[in-house]
Coordinates of C-alpha atoms in Angstrom, one line a residue:
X1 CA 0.0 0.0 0.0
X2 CA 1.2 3.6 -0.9
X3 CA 2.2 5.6 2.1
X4 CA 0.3 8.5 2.6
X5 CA 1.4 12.0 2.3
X6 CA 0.6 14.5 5.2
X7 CA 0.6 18.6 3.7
X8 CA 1.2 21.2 6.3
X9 CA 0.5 25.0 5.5
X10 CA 1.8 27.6 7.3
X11 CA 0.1 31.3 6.6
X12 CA 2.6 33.4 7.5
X13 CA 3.0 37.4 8.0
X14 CA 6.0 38.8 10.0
X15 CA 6.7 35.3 11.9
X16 CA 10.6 35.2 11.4
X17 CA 11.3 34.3 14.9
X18 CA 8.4 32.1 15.4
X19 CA 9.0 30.0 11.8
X20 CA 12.2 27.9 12.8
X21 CA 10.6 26.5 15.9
X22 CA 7.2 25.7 14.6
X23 CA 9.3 24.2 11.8
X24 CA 11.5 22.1 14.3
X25 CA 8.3 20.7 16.0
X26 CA 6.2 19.9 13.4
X27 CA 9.6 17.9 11.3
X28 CA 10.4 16.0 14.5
X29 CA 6.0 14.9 14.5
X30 CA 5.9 14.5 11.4
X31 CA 8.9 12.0 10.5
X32 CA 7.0 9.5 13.5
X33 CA 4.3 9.4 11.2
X34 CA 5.2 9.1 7.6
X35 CA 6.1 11.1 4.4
X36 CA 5.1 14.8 4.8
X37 CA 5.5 18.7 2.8
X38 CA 5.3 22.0 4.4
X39 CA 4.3 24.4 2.6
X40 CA 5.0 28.5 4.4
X41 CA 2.9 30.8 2.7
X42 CA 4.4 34.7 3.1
X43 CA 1.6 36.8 2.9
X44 CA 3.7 40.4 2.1
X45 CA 5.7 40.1 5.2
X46 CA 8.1 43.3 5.7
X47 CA 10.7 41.5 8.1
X48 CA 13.2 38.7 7.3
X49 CA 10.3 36.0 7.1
X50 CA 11.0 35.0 3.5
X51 CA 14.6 34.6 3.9
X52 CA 13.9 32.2 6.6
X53 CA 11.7 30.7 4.5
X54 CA 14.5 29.9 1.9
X55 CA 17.2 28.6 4.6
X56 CA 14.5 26.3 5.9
X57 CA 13.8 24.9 2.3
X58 CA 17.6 24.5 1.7
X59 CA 18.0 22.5 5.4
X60 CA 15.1 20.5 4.3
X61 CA 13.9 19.8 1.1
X62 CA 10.5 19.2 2.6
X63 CA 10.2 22.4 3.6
X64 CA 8.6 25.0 0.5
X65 CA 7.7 28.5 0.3
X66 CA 5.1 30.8 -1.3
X67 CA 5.7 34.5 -1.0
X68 CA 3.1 36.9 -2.1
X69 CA 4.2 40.4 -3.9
X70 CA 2.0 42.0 -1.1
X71 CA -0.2 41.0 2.1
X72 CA -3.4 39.5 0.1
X73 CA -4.7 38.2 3.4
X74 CA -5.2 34.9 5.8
X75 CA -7.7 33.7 3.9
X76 CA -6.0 34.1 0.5
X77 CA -2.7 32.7 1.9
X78 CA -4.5 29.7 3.6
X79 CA -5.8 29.1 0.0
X80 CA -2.9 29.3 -2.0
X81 CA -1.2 26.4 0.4
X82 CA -4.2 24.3 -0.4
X83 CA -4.2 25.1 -4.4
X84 CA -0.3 24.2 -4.7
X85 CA -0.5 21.0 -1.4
X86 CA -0.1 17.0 -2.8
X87 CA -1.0 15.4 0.2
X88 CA -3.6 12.8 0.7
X89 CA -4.8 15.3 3.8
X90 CA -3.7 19.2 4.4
X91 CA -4.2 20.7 7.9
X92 CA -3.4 24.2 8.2
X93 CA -1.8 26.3 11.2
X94 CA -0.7 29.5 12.3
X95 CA 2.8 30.6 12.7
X96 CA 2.5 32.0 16.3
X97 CA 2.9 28.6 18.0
X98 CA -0.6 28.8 19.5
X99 CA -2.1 25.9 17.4
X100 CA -0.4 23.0 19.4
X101 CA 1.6 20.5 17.1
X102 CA 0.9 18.0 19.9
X103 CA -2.6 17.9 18.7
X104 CA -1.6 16.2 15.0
X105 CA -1.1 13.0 15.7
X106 CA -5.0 12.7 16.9
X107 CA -6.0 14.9 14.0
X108 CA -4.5 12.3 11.7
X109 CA -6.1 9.4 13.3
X110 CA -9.8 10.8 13.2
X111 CA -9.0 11.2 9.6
X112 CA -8.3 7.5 9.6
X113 CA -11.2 6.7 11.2
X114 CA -13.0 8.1 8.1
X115 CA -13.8 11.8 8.8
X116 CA -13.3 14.1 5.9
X117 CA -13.0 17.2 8.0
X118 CA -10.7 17.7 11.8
X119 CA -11.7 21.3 12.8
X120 CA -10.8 22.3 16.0
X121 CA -12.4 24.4 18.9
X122 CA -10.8 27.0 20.5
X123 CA -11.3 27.1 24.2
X124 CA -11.2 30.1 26.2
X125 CA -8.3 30.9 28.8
X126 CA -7.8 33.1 32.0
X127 CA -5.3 34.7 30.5
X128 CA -7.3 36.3 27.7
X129 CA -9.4 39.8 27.8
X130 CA -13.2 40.2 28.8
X131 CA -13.4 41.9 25.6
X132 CA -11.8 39.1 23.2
X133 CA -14.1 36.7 24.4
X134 CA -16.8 38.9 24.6
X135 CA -16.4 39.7 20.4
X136 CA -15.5 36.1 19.3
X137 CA -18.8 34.9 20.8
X138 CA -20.4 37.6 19.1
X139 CA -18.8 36.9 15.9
X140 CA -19.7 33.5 15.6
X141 CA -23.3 33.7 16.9
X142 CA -23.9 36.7 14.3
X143 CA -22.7 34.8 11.5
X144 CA -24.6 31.7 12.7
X145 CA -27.8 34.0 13.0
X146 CA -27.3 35.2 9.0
X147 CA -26.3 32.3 7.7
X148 CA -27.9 29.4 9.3
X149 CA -24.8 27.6 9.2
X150 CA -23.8 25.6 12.5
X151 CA -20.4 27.2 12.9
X152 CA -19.0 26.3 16.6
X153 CA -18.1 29.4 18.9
X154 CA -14.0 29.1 18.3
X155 CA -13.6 27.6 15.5
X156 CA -10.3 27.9 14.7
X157 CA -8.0 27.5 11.1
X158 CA -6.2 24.7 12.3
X159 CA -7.9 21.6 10.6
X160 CA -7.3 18.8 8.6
X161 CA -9.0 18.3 5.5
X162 CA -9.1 15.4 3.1
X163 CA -8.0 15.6 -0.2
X164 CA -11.2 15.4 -1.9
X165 CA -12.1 18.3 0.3
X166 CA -9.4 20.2 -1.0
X167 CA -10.3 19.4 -4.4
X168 CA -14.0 20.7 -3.9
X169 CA -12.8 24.0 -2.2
X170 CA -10.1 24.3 -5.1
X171 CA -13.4 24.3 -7.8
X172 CA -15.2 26.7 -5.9
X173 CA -15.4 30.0 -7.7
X174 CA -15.6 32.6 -5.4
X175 CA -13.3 35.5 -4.8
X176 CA -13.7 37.0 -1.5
X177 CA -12.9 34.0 1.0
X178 CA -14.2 33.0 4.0
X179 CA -13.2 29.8 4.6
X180 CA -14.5 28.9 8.0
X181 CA -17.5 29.0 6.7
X182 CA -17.0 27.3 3.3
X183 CA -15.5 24.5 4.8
X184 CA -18.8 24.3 6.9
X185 CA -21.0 24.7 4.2
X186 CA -19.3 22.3 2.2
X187 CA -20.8 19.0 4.2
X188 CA -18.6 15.9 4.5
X189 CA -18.3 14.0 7.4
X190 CA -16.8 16.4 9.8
X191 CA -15.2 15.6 13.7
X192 CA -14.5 18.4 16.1
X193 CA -11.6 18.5 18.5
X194 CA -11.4 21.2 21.9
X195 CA -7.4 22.5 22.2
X196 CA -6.0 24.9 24.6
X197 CA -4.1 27.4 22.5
X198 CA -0.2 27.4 23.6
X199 CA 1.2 31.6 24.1
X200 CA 2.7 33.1 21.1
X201 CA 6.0 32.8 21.3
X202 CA 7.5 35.9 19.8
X203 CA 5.6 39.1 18.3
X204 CA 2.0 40.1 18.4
X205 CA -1.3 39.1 16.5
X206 CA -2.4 41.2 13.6
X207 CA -5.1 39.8 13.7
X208 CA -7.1 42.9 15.0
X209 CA -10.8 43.2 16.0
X210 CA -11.6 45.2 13.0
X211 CA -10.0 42.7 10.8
X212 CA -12.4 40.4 12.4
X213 CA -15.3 42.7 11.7
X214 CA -14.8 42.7 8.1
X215 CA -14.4 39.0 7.9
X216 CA -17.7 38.7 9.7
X217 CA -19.3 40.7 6.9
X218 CA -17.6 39.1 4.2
X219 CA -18.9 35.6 5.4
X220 CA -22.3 37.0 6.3
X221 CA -23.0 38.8 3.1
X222 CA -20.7 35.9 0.7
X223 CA -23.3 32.8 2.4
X224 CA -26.4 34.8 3.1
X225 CA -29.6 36.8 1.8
X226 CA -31.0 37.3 5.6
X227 CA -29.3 41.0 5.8
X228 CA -31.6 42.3 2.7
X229 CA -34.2 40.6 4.2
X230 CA -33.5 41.8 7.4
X231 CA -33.6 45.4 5.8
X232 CA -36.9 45.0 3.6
X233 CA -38.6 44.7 7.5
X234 CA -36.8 47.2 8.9
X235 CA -37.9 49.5 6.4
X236 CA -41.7 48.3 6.5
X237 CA -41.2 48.7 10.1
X238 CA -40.3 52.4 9.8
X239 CA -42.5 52.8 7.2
X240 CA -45.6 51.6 9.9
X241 CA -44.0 54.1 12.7
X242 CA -44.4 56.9 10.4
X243 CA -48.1 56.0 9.1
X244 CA -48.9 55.7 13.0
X245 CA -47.1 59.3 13.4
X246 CA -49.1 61.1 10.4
X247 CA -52.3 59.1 11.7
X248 CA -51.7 61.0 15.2
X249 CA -50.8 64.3 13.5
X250 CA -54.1 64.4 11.4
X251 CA -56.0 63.1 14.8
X252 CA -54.9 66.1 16.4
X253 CA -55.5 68.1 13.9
X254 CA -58.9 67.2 12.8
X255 CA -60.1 66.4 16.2
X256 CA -58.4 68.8 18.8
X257 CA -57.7 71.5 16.6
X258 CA -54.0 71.7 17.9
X259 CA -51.1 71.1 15.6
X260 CA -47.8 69.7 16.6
X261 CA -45.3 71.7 17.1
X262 CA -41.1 72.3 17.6
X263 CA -38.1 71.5 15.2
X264 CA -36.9 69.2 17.7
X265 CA -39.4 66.1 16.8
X266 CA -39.1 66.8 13.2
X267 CA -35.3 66.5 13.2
X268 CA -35.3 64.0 15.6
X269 CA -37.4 62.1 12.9
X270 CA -35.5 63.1 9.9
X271 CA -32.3 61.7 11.7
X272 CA -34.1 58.5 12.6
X273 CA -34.7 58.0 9.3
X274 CA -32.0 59.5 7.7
X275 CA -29.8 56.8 9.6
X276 CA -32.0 54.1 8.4
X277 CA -31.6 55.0 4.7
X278 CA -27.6 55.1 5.1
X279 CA -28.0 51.8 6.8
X280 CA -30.2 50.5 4.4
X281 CA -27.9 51.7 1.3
X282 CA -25.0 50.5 2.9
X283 CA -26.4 46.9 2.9
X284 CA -27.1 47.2 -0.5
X285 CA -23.8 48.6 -1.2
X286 CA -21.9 45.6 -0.1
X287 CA -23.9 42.8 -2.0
X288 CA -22.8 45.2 -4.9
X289 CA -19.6 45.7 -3.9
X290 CA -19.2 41.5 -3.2
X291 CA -20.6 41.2 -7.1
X292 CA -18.4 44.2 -8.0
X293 CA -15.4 42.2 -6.6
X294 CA -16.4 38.9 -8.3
X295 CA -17.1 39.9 -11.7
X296 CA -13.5 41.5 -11.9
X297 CA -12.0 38.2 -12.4
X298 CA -8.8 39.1 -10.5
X299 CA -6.6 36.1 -9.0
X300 CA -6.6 35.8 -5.4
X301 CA -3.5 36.3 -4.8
X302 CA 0.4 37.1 -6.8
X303 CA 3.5 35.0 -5.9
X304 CA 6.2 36.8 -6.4
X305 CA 9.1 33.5 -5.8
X306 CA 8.2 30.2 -4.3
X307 CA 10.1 26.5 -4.4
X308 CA 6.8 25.2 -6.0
X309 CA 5.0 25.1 -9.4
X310 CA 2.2 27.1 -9.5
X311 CA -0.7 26.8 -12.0
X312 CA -1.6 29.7 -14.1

């Protein structure tokens, strides 16, 4: 029987410090269990990330590269190591050393055991801010609300896919990425496993809480028709307040002889509603923008030097 190949793909953005000992973990777990390639993706790092890159693909020829010509993104590096990855399973990882390579090994064996998909669950720690954990549940409960996609509160990028996974999320057309939530979407048979994330070992995220915003309304507006829909009753329901405010107005009018008056309830309602319309338009505007984006027909993402072959 042919032994099977294990991919590994590393997004990486201004990890120099942290690559050579993620590298040196995952090489010692991954010669226990068989052949293996892993694959860094630079994503338009400005510090010394893709030279160490190189030097780790010249002490190991296992070891590849992808550099980007600019930072395209997570999502668009986390892609391009599954478009160029050969092995019969890819599981993607961080650089920062909190995705623990401990957790592989059991990764790979549900995969044995016949499940397509090994996501893992986040799970919260002391040591993390009232305010982070306060946002990711929010996150994951909004999308979850627009979508109506089961996506578990700390769902993380570190997961193992099958190849035939790959191969589906390779065909898929779209543009604007959310992964996550594609690889939910997508079905197969899927296993969930809880880790404790390990402390980043050298630098900071940059993975920022408005970075997280935008990904929450890429995946929301990219999987879902709820947030127009959501708009249409919020207009009708505006639309009814002001029918019951120009009912009252002609009531008064007709009835008590008394008209309303003060510029401070008619601004107060042109604001109102003024706010609505923006809200409303800028809805609309990013379905439009989303098909905008797709119809370009731009590539994800520009490698500027990698050890790989890269299809056109």
């Amino acid at each position: 029987m042919k032994p099977k190949l294990i991919s590994v793909v590393i997004p990486a953005f201004n990890e120099q410090d942290n690559l050579p000992v993620l590298i040196q973990q995952l090489t010692v777990a991954l010669k226990r269990i068989g052949l293996y390639e892993i694959i860094i993706v630079n994503d338009g790092s400005t510090d010394e990330t893709e030279h160490v890159a190189e030097t780790l693909h010249h002490l190991d020829q296992n070891v590849h590269f992808i550099s980007f010509t600019r930072n395209f993104g997570h999502q668009y590096a986390l892609k391009a190591g599954l478009d160029v990855a050969k092995g019969d399973c890819v599981i993607s990882m961080d650089a920062d050393l909190q995705h623990p390579v401990s957790l592989i090994p059991t990764m790979i064996c549900e995969w044995e055991n016949g499940n397509d998909i090994v996501y893992t669950i986040r799970q919260e720690t002391k040591n993390e801010s009232f305010f982070k954990k306060f946002s990711s549940r929010l996150f994951y409960r909004f999308f979850n609300f627009l979508t109506g996609l089961k996506l578990p509160a700390g769902s993380a990028d570190f997961r193992l896919l099958d190849r035939k996974v790959v191969d589906k999320i390779k065909d898929l057309p779209e543009r604007m990425l959310f992964l996550r939530g594609m690889i939910s979407w997508i079905g197969f048979t899927q296993k969930g496993l809880v880790y404790t994330p390990d402390k980043r070992l050298n630098g900071q995220s940059s993975y920022t809480f408005g970075k997280m915003l935008s990904l929450a309304a890429t995946g929301a507006v990219s999987f879902s028709l709820k947030p127009l829909r959501i708009v249409i009753y919020l207009g009708l329901f505006v639309a009814f307040l002001g029918c019951l405010f120009t009912a009252y107005v002609l009531y008064m009018r007709l009835f008590n002889g008394s008209v309303i008056s003060g510029w401070s309830s008619l601004m107060g309602v042109v604001l109102i509603l003024g706010g609505v319309q923006l809200f409303v338009m800028g809805v609309i505007g990013e379905y439009i923008g989303m098909i905008f984006m797709e119809t370009k027909h731009r590539p994800q993402y520009i490698v500027s030097k990698t050890t790989l072959k890269i299809k056109d």
